[in-house]
Amino acid sequence: MKKNYSLINFIKAYYPDSNIPMYLFSDEKCIFCMPEQDELTYPPFQYLQELFSGSERITYCTTEYGIMFCSLRLNHCKNGYIVFGPVTTVPYSDSDSDLQRLYKDYMVSNDSRSDFNSFLRQIPCLSLSSLLKKCIFLNYCLHEELLSLEQLTSIGHVSSENDVMSDTSHLLEETYQKKENEQHNRTYILEEEILKLVRTGDCEGFKKFAYSESNFHIGVTGSTALRQLKNNIIITTTLCTRAAIDGGLDYDTAYQLSDYFIQSSERLTSADRLTDLLGKISYTFAEKVAQAKTPVSTDERMQKAIRYIQQNTNQHLTVGNVADYVGFSKSYFSAYFKKTLGFSVSAFILRCKLEEGKELLQYTDKSISTISEFLCFSSQSHFHTAFKKQFGMTPSEYRKSTNG
């Protein structure tokens, strides 16, 4: 396509399928839009500045109250862009608490609010990832250039705000809300697939996971887009916490991680950062299950022993301590543990201490001597030797490798 009228025809043909407002800009002036509207509902200037400021093919921005836009830079039009949006994850109503901020951004007078609200009620409910996927598709149609979602976003990697964790993870994109009768609801099936990956610690399985927002439905869980995201984080975290415990993750670690995700979501005020946080929860729990490598036993007292060891890695644990805790004699417990799980109690105690040492080396700046002392190794040299035997590198080499 080489002329503006072709782009206009293209927009006219595509808009009925998506119902996403579309605007054709040339030299920062809107020369066409769908649906037809007056300047009252054009994207606010401050967001257009953000969309047009970079040289990337596709850019996006989100407001603090959840409205999202993206833009596609065009080859066929001088300083040309197609702008998509607004979209939001939660339908707006006339009583929405975020409307006042929208009125301010769009500079809507009291007399124009009724028309403006009518426009808002027509915009589709989509997630950022779904919006960007549509833009990626149109980019390929117009430029025969294939981009991936990962190239455009930080989904799967959370930006830091108020000490948000930055460990590598990749999972679900955030969900969006449509009326239930417009969807074939496969939520339970998809949810079970995800929780199975968490329960089994199958991190690789997430890379093969076939996810489509069109058949995943959480529903309206909040009165605003931000509250919806925060509530979805609480729901996802709760489900994943229980699945991870079922998979063998110790209670303390599971609930500490749960508290972390929920508290972090309450501190965040940015829709895209909340989306990123939501995107990492399930994968992170699966990763923790995989790292724990907790032995599986249906014996209740064996599970009690395993959890006791995992929760007391900072104590001078002996086989006798654990046997007393679960009500066995030391000799019987040692033999039964090894027969049931295939390794000795002392080997499992050491492994749990070393696994915790790995996390402390990666996620804290505590000295190796402090970590060694905390985990009750007889000396730093003993910690050094055991760590290298278990993981093939020294504690200092491991810390260096994880910190880039």
Coordinates of C-alpha atoms in Angstrom, one line a residue:
M1 CA 0.0 0.0 0.0
K2 CA 1.4 3.3 -1.0
K3 CA -1.3 5.9 -0.7
N4 CA -3.4 7.3 2.1
Y5 CA -6.7 6.3 0.5
S6 CA -5.5 2.6 0.6
L7 CA -4.7 2.9 4.3
I8 CA -8.1 4.4 4.8
N9 CA -9.8 1.6 3.0
F10 CA -7.6 -0.9 5.0
I11 CA -8.8 0.7 8.3
K12 CA -12.4 0.7 7.1
A13 CA -12.1 -3.0 6.2
Y14 CA -10.5 -4.0 9.5
Y15 CA -12.4 -2.0 12.1
P16 CA -15.7 -4.0 12.0
D17 CA -13.8 -7.1 13.0
S18 CA -12.0 -5.6 16.0
N19 CA -14.2 -2.7 17.2
I20 CA -11.0 -1.1 18.4
P21 CA -11.0 2.7 17.7
M22 CA -8.4 3.4 15.0
Y23 CA -6.8 6.7 14.0
L24 CA -4.6 7.5 11.0
F25 CA -2.1 10.2 11.7
S26 CA 0.2 12.1 9.4
D27 CA 2.7 14.7 10.8
E28 CA 0.9 14.3 14.1
K29 CA -2.5 15.3 12.7
C30 CA -5.4 12.9 12.6
I31 CA -6.6 12.5 8.9
F32 CA -9.0 9.7 9.4
C33 CA -10.6 7.6 12.2
M34 CA -12.9 4.7 12.8
P35 CA -15.5 4.9 14.2
E36 CA -16.6 8.3 13.0
Q37 CA -16.2 10.8 15.9
D38 CA -15.3 14.3 16.7
E39 CA -12.1 15.5 18.3
L40 CA -13.5 15.1 21.7
T41 CA -12.6 11.4 21.7
Y42 CA -9.3 11.6 19.9
P43 CA -6.4 10.1 21.9
P44 CA -5.1 12.8 24.4
F45 CA -2.1 14.7 23.3
Q46 CA 0.2 13.5 26.1
Y47 CA -0.3 9.8 25.1
L48 CA 0.2 10.6 21.4
Q49 CA 3.5 12.3 22.3
E50 CA 4.5 9.1 24.1
L51 CA 3.5 6.9 21.2
F52 CA 5.2 9.0 18.6
S53 CA 8.4 9.7 20.5
G54 CA 10.3 6.5 19.7
S55 CA 11.6 5.0 16.5
E56 CA 10.2 1.5 17.1
R57 CA 7.7 0.0 14.7
I58 CA 5.1 -0.6 17.4
T59 CA 4.9 1.3 20.6
Y60 CA 2.3 1.3 23.4
C61 CA 1.4 3.2 26.6
T62 CA -0.9 2.6 29.5
T63 CA -2.5 5.0 31.9
E64 CA -2.4 4.6 35.6
Y65 CA -6.1 3.8 35.6
G66 CA -5.9 1.0 32.9
I67 CA -6.6 2.7 29.5
M68 CA -4.2 1.4 26.8
F69 CA -3.1 2.6 23.4
C70 CA -0.6 1.3 20.8
S71 CA 0.6 2.7 17.6
L72 CA 2.0 1.3 14.3
R73 CA 4.6 3.4 12.5
L74 CA 3.9 3.3 8.8
N75 CA 6.2 3.2 5.7
H76 CA 3.5 4.3 3.4
C77 CA 2.6 7.7 4.9
K78 CA 4.9 10.6 5.7
N79 CA 5.4 10.6 9.5
G80 CA 2.4 8.3 9.5
Y81 CA 1.0 6.2 12.3
I82 CA -2.0 4.1 12.9
V83 CA -3.1 4.5 16.6
F84 CA -5.2 1.8 18.2
G85 CA -7.3 2.4 21.4
P86 CA -8.4 3.1 23.8
V87 CA -9.1 -0.3 25.2
T88 CA -9.4 -1.4 28.8
T89 CA -9.6 -4.7 30.7
V90 CA -12.8 -3.8 32.5
P91 CA -16.0 -2.2 31.0
Y92 CA -16.6 1.4 32.0
S93 CA -19.9 2.5 33.5
D94 CA -21.2 6.0 34.2
S95 CA -20.5 5.4 37.9
D96 CA -16.9 4.3 37.4
S97 CA -14.5 6.1 39.8
D98 CA -11.9 6.5 37.1
L99 CA -14.2 8.6 34.9
Q100 CA -13.1 11.8 36.5
R101 CA -9.5 11.1 35.5
L102 CA -10.6 10.3 32.0
Y103 CA -12.6 13.5 31.7
K104 CA -9.5 15.4 32.8
D105 CA -7.2 13.6 30.3
Y106 CA -9.6 14.1 27.4
M107 CA -10.6 17.6 28.6
V108 CA -14.3 16.7 28.6
S109 CA -16.7 19.5 29.5
N110 CA -19.8 18.8 31.6
D111 CA -22.0 19.3 28.6
S112 CA -20.1 16.6 26.6
R113 CA -19.9 13.9 29.2
S114 CA -23.0 12.0 28.0
D115 CA -21.5 11.7 24.5
F116 CA -18.1 10.8 25.9
N117 CA -19.6 8.1 28.1
S118 CA -21.4 6.6 25.1
F119 CA -18.1 6.3 23.3
L120 CA -16.5 4.6 26.3
R121 CA -19.2 2.0 26.5
Q122 CA -18.5 0.9 23.0
I123 CA -14.7 0.3 23.4
P124 CA -13.8 -3.4 23.6
C125 CA -12.3 -5.1 26.7
L126 CA -8.9 -6.4 25.8
S127 CA -5.6 -7.0 27.6
L128 CA -2.5 -5.3 26.5
S129 CA -1.1 -8.4 25.0
S130 CA -4.2 -9.0 22.9
L131 CA -4.1 -5.4 21.6
L132 CA -0.4 -5.8 20.7
K133 CA -1.1 -9.1 18.9
K134 CA -3.7 -7.4 16.7
C135 CA -1.1 -4.6 15.9
I136 CA 1.5 -7.3 15.1
F137 CA -0.9 -8.9 12.7
L138 CA -1.7 -5.6 10.9
N139 CA 2.0 -4.8 10.8
Y140 CA 2.6 -8.0 8.9
C141 CA -0.3 -7.2 6.5
L142 CA 1.1 -3.8 5.8
H143 CA 4.8 -4.3 5.8
E144 CA 5.4 -8.1 5.6
E145 CA 7.4 -7.7 8.8
L146 CA 7.0 -10.3 11.5
L147 CA 7.4 -9.2 15.1
S148 CA 6.9 -11.2 18.3
L149 CA 5.1 -10.2 21.5
E150 CA 8.3 -10.7 23.4
Q151 CA 10.1 -8.1 21.3
L152 CA 7.5 -5.5 22.2
T153 CA 6.9 -6.1 25.9
S154 CA 8.5 -7.2 29.1
I155 CA 5.8 -9.8 29.7
G156 CA 7.5 -12.5 31.8
H157 CA 10.0 -10.1 33.3
V158 CA 8.8 -7.7 36.0
S159 CA 10.2 -4.2 36.1
S160 CA 11.3 -3.1 39.6
E161 CA 9.0 -0.9 41.7
N162 CA 9.1 -1.0 45.5
D163 CA 11.5 -3.9 45.4
V164 CA 9.6 -6.1 42.9
M165 CA 11.6 -9.3 42.2
S166 CA 13.5 -9.4 38.9
D167 CA 14.2 -13.1 38.5
T168 CA 13.6 -14.6 35.1
S169 CA 10.1 -16.0 34.5
H170 CA 7.6 -16.4 31.7
L171 CA 4.0 -17.3 31.8
L172 CA 0.5 -16.2 31.1
E173 CA -0.4 -12.9 29.7
E174 CA -3.2 -11.1 31.6
T175 CA -6.8 -12.0 31.0
Y176 CA -9.6 -9.8 29.7
Q177 CA -13.2 -9.5 30.3
K178 CA -16.0 -10.2 27.8
K179 CA -19.6 -10.9 28.3
E180 CA -20.0 -14.5 29.3
N181 CA -22.4 -15.3 26.5
E182 CA -19.9 -14.2 23.9
Q183 CA -17.3 -16.8 24.9
H184 CA -16.8 -20.5 24.9
N185 CA -15.7 -20.8 28.5
R186 CA -12.8 -23.3 28.9
T187 CA -11.4 -21.6 32.0
Y188 CA -11.5 -24.6 34.2
I189 CA -9.7 -26.8 31.6
L190 CA -7.0 -24.2 31.0
E191 CA -6.7 -23.5 34.8
E192 CA -6.1 -27.2 35.4
E193 CA -3.4 -27.3 32.7
I194 CA -1.6 -24.4 34.3
L195 CA -1.9 -25.8 37.8
K196 CA -0.6 -29.1 36.7
L197 CA 2.5 -27.4 35.3
V198 CA 2.9 -25.7 38.7
R199 CA 2.3 -28.9 40.7
T200 CA 4.9 -30.8 38.7
G201 CA 7.4 -28.0 38.5
D202 CA 7.3 -28.3 34.7
C203 CA 8.9 -25.0 33.7
E204 CA 9.5 -26.2 30.1
G205 CA 5.9 -27.0 29.8
F206 CA 5.0 -23.3 29.9
K207 CA 6.9 -22.7 26.7
K208 CA 4.6 -25.2 24.9
F209 CA 1.4 -24.0 26.6
A210 CA -1.2 -23.0 24.1
Y211 CA -3.0 -20.0 25.5
S212 CA -5.7 -18.0 23.9
E213 CA -7.5 -15.1 25.5
S214 CA -10.6 -15.8 23.5
N215 CA -11.3 -18.9 25.5
F216 CA -10.0 -17.9 28.9
H217 CA -12.4 -16.1 31.1
I218 CA -12.0 -14.8 34.7
G219 CA -14.9 -12.4 34.7
V220 CA -15.2 -9.0 36.2
T221 CA -13.4 -9.2 39.5
G222 CA -12.9 -5.5 40.1
S223 CA -14.6 -2.2 39.7
T224 CA -11.7 -0.6 37.8
A225 CA -9.0 -2.0 35.5
L226 CA -6.3 -1.7 38.2
R227 CA -8.5 -3.4 40.8
Q228 CA -9.3 -6.1 38.3
L229 CA -5.6 -6.8 37.7
K230 CA -4.9 -6.8 41.5
N231 CA -7.8 -9.2 42.2
N232 CA -6.7 -11.5 39.4
I233 CA -3.2 -11.6 40.9
I234 CA -4.7 -12.5 44.3
I235 CA -6.8 -15.3 42.6
T236 CA -3.9 -16.7 40.6
T237 CA -1.5 -16.5 43.5
T238 CA -4.0 -18.4 45.8
L239 CA -4.5 -21.2 43.3
C240 CA -0.8 -21.5 42.5
T241 CA 0.2 -21.5 46.2
R242 CA -2.0 -24.6 46.8
A243 CA -0.8 -26.3 43.7
A244 CA 2.8 -25.7 44.6
I245 CA 2.3 -27.2 48.1
D246 CA 0.6 -30.2 46.5
G247 CA 3.7 -30.5 44.3
G248 CA 5.9 -30.6 47.4
L249 CA 6.9 -27.0 48.0
D250 CA 7.2 -26.4 51.7
Y251 CA 4.5 -24.3 53.4
D252 CA 6.8 -21.5 54.5
T253 CA 8.3 -20.9 51.0
A254 CA 4.9 -21.2 49.3
Y255 CA 3.1 -18.7 51.6
Q256 CA 6.1 -16.3 51.7
L257 CA 6.0 -16.2 47.9
S258 CA 2.2 -15.8 48.1
D259 CA 2.5 -12.9 50.5
Y260 CA 5.2 -11.3 48.3
F261 CA 3.1 -11.4 45.1
I262 CA -0.1 -10.1 46.8
Q263 CA 1.7 -7.3 48.7
S264 CA 3.7 -6.3 45.6
S265 CA 0.4 -6.0 43.6
E266 CA -1.1 -3.7 46.2
R267 CA 2.0 -1.4 46.1
L268 CA 2.0 -1.1 42.3
T269 CA 0.0 1.6 40.5
S270 CA 0.9 0.9 36.9
A271 CA -1.3 -1.4 34.7
D272 CA 1.6 -2.7 32.7
R273 CA 3.7 -3.5 35.8
L274 CA 0.7 -5.3 37.3
T275 CA 0.3 -7.2 34.0
D276 CA 4.0 -8.2 34.2
L277 CA 3.6 -9.3 37.8
L278 CA 0.5 -11.4 36.9
G279 CA 2.5 -12.9 34.0
K280 CA 5.2 -14.3 36.2
I281 CA 3.3 -15.8 39.1
S282 CA 2.5 -19.3 37.8
Y283 CA 6.0 -19.8 36.3
T284 CA 7.7 -18.7 39.5
F285 CA 5.7 -21.1 41.6
A286 CA 6.6 -23.9 39.1
E287 CA 10.2 -22.9 39.2
K288 CA 10.2 -23.1 43.0
V289 CA 8.6 -26.6 42.9
A290 CA 11.3 -27.7 40.4
Q291 CA 14.1 -26.2 42.5
A292 CA 12.8 -27.8 45.7
K293 CA 12.8 -31.3 44.1
T294 CA 10.8 -32.5 47.2
P295 CA 10.5 -36.2 47.3
V296 CA 7.0 -37.5 47.0
S297 CA 5.5 -39.9 49.6
T298 CA 2.0 -40.7 50.5
D299 CA 3.1 -41.5 54.0
E300 CA 1.8 -38.6 56.2
R301 CA 4.6 -38.9 58.8
M302 CA 7.3 -38.9 56.0
Q303 CA 5.8 -35.7 54.6
K304 CA 5.8 -34.3 58.1
A305 CA 9.5 -35.1 58.3
I306 CA 10.3 -33.6 54.9
R307 CA 8.6 -30.4 55.8
Y308 CA 10.3 -30.2 59.2
I309 CA 13.7 -30.5 57.5
Q310 CA 12.8 -27.8 54.9
Q311 CA 11.5 -25.4 57.5
N312 CA 14.6 -25.8 59.8
T313 CA 17.5 -25.5 57.4
N314 CA 19.0 -22.8 59.7
Q315 CA 19.2 -25.2 62.6
H316 CA 21.7 -27.8 63.7
L317 CA 19.5 -30.6 62.4
T318 CA 20.4 -34.3 63.1
V319 CA 18.7 -37.5 62.1
G320 CA 17.8 -37.9 65.8
N321 CA 16.0 -34.5 65.8
V322 CA 13.9 -35.4 62.9
A323 CA 13.1 -38.9 64.2
D324 CA 12.0 -37.5 67.5
Y325 CA 9.8 -34.9 65.8
V326 CA 7.8 -37.6 63.9
G327 CA 7.8 -40.1 66.7
F328 CA 10.2 -42.8 65.4
S329 CA 13.3 -44.3 66.8
K330 CA 16.4 -43.0 65.1
S331 CA 17.4 -46.4 63.7
Y332 CA 14.0 -47.3 62.4
F333 CA 13.4 -43.8 60.9
S334 CA 16.8 -43.8 59.1
A335 CA 16.1 -47.2 57.5
Y336 CA 12.5 -46.4 56.7
F337 CA 13.4 -43.0 55.2
K338 CA 16.1 -44.5 52.9
K339 CA 13.9 -47.4 51.9
T340 CA 10.9 -45.2 51.0
L341 CA 12.8 -42.3 49.3
G342 CA 16.0 -43.9 48.1
F343 CA 18.5 -41.6 50.0
S344 CA 19.5 -41.0 53.5
V345 CA 18.0 -38.4 56.0
S346 CA 21.4 -36.7 56.3
A347 CA 21.8 -36.4 52.5
F348 CA 18.4 -34.8 52.3
I349 CA 19.2 -32.4 55.2
L350 CA 22.4 -31.3 53.4
R351 CA 20.5 -30.9 50.0
C352 CA 17.9 -28.7 51.6
K353 CA 20.5 -26.5 53.2
L354 CA 22.5 -26.2 49.9
E355 CA 19.3 -25.3 47.9
E356 CA 18.5 -22.5 50.4
G357 CA 22.1 -21.4 50.1
K358 CA 21.7 -21.1 46.3
E359 CA 18.7 -18.8 46.8
L360 CA 20.5 -16.6 49.4
L361 CA 23.5 -16.3 47.1
Q362 CA 21.3 -15.3 44.1
Y363 CA 18.7 -13.1 45.7
T364 CA 20.5 -11.4 48.6
D365 CA 23.8 -9.6 49.1
K366 CA 24.7 -11.5 52.3
S367 CA 28.3 -12.6 52.5
I368 CA 29.2 -16.3 51.9
S369 CA 30.4 -16.5 55.5
T370 CA 27.1 -15.2 56.8
I371 CA 25.1 -17.6 54.7
S372 CA 27.4 -20.5 55.8
E373 CA 26.8 -19.6 59.4
F374 CA 23.1 -19.1 58.9
L375 CA 22.7 -22.6 57.5
C376 CA 24.8 -24.0 60.4
F377 CA 27.7 -25.4 58.4
S378 CA 30.7 -26.2 60.6
S379 CA 32.8 -23.8 58.7
Q380 CA 32.8 -21.7 55.5
S381 CA 35.2 -24.2 54.0
H382 CA 32.7 -27.0 54.7
F383 CA 30.0 -25.0 52.9
H384 CA 32.3 -24.3 50.0
T385 CA 33.3 -27.9 49.6
A386 CA 29.7 -29.3 49.9
F387 CA 28.3 -26.6 47.5
K388 CA 30.9 -27.4 44.8
K389 CA 30.3 -31.1 45.1
Q390 CA 26.5 -30.6 44.8
F391 CA 26.4 -28.0 42.0
G392 CA 29.8 -28.2 40.3
M393 CA 30.9 -24.7 41.2
T394 CA 31.9 -22.8 44.3
P395 CA 29.4 -20.4 46.0
S396 CA 31.3 -17.3 44.7
E397 CA 31.3 -18.7 41.2
Y398 CA 27.5 -19.4 41.4
R399 CA 26.8 -15.9 42.7
K400 CA 28.9 -14.4 39.9
S401 CA 27.1 -16.5 37.2
T402 CA 23.6 -15.5 38.4
N403 CA 24.4 -11.8 38.7
G404 CA 25.7 -11.5 35.1

